[in-house]
Coordinates of N, CA and C in Angstrom, one line a residue:
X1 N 11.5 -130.3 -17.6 CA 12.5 -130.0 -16.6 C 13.8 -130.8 -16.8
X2 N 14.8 -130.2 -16.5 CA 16.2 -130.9 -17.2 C 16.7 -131.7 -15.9
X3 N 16.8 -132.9 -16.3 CA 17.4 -133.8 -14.9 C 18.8 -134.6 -15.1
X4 N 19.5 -134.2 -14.2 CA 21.1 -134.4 -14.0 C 21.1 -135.4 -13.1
X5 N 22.7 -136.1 -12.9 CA 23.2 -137.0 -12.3 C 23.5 -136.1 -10.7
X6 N 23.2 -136.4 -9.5 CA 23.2 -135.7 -8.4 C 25.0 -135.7 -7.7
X7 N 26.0 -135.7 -7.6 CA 26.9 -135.5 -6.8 C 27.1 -134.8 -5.6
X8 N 27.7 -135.4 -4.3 CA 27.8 -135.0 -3.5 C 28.9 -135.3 -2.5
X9 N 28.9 -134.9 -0.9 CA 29.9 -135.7 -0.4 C 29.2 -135.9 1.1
X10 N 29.5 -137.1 2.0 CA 28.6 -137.3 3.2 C 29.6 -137.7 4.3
X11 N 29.4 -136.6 5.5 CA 30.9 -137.2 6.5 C 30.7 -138.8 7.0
X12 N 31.6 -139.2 7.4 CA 32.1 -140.7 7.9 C 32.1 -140.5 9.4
X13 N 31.6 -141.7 10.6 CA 32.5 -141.9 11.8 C 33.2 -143.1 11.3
X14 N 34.4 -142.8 12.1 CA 34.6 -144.1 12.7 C 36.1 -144.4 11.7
X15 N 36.2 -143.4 11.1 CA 37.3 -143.9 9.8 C 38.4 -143.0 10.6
X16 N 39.8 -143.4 10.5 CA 40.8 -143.0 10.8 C 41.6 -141.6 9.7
X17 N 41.5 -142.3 9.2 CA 42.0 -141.7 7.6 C 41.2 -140.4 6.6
X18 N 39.7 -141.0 7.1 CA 39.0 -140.3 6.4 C 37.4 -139.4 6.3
X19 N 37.4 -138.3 6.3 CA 36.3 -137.7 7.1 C 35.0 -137.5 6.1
X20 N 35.3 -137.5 5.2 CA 34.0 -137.7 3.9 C 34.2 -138.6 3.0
X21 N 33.3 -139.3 2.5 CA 33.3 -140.0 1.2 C 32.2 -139.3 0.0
X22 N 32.7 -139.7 -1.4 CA 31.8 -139.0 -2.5 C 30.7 -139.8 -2.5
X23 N 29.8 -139.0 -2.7 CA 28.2 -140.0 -3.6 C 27.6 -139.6 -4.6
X24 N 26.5 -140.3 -5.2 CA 26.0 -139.7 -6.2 C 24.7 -140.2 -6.6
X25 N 23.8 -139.3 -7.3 CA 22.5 -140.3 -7.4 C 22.5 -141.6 -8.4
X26 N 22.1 -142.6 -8.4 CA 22.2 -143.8 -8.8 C 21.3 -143.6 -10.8
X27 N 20.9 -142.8 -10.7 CA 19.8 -142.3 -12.3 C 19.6 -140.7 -12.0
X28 N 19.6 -140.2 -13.3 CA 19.3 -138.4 -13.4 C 18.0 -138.0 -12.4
X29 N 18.1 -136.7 -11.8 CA 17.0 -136.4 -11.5 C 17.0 -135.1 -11.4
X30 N 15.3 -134.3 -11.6 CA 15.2 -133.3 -11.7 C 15.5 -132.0 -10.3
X31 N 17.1 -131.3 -11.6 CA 17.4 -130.3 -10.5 C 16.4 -129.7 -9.9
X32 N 15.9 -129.5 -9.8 CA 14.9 -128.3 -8.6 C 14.9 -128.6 -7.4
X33 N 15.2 -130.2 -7.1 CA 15.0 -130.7 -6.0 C 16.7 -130.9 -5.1
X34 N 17.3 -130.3 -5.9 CA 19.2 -130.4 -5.7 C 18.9 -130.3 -4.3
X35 N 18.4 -128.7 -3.9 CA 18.8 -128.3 -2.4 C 18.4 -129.3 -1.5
X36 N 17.2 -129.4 -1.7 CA 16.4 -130.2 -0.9 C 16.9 -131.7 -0.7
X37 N 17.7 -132.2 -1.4 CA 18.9 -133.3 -1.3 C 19.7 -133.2 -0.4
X38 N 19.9 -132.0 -0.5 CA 20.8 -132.0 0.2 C 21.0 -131.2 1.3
X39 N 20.0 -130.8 1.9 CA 19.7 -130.8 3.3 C 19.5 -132.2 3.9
X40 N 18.7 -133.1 2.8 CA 18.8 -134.5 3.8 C 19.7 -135.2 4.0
X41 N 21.0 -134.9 3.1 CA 22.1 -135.9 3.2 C 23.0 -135.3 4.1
X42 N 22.2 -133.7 4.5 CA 23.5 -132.9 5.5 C 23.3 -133.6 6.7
X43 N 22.6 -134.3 7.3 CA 21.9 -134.8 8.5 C 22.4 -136.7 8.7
X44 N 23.3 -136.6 7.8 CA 23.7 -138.1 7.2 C 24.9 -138.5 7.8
X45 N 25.6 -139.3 8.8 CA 26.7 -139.5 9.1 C 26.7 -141.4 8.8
X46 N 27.4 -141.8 8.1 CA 27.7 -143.6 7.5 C 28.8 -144.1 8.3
X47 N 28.7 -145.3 8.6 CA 29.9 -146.1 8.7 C 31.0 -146.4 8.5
X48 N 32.1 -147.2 8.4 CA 33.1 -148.1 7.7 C 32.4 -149.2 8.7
X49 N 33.1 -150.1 7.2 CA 33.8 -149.8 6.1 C 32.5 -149.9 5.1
X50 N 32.9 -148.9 4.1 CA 31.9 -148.6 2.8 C 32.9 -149.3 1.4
X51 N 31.9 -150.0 0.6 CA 32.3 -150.5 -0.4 C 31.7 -149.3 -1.9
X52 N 32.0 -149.2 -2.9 CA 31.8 -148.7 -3.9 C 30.2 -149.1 -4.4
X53 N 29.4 -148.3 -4.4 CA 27.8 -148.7 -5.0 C 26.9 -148.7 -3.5
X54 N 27.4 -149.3 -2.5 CA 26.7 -149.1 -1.4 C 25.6 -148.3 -1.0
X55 N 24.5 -148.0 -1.0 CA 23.3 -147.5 -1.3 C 23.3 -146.4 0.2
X56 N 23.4 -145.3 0.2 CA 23.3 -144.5 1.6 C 21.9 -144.2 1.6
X57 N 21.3 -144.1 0.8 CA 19.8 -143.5 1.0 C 18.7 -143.5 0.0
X58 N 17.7 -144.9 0.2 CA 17.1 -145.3 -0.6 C 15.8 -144.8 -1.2
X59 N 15.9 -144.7 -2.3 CA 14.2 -144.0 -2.7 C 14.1 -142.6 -2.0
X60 N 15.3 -141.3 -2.1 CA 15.5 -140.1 -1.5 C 13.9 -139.3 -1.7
X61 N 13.5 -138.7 -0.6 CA 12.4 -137.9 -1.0 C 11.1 -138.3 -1.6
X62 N 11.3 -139.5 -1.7 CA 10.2 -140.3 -2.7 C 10.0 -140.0 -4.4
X63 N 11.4 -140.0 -4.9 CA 11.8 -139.9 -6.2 C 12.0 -140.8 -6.7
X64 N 11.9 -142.3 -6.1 CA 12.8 -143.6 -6.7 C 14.5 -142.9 -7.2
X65 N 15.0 -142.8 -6.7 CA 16.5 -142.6 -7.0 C 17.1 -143.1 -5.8
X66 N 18.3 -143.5 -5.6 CA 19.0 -143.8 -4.4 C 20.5 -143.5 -4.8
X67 N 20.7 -142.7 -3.4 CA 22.8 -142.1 -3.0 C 23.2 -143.3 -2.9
X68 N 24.4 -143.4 -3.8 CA 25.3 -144.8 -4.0 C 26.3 -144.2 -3.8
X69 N 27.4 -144.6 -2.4 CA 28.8 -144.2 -2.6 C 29.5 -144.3 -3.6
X70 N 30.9 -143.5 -4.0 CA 31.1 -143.6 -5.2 C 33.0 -144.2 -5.0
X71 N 32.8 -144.8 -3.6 CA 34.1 -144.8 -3.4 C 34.5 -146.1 -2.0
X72 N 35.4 -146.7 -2.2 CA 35.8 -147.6 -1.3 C 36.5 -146.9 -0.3
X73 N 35.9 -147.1 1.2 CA 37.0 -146.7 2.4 C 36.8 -148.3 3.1
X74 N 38.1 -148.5 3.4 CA 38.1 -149.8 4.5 C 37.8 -149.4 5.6
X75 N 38.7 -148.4 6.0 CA 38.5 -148.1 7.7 C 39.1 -146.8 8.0

């Protein structure tokens, strides 16, 4: 099974400026499971301020992989 780096994007409260930030899976994992990512991350609303690497969601699905923002928002 061919496994890729996961990209995505997860909305924010609370930010003035900014209504999504990018993420991505932290190690490759096998597509098949893409969708299914991403229905759980559609259910996902984060904080500020978020720093770059910041872990959104640990050990997704029970894959050992974890969403690491890919992006600094202050506020």
């Amino acid at each position: 099974m061919k496994k890729e780096y996961y990209t995505s994007i997860i909305r924010i409260k609370g930010s003035k400026t900014h209504h999504m930030v990018p993420v991505k899976s932290d190690q490759p994992m096998e597509r098949d499971i893409f969708i299914e990512v991403s229905k759980v991350l559609s259910r996902i609303y984060v904080g500020v301020p978020l720093e770059r690497g910041d872990i959104i969601c640990s050990n997704i699905l029970n894959t050992g992989v974890n969403i690491i923002v890919t992006k600094t928002i202050e506020s």
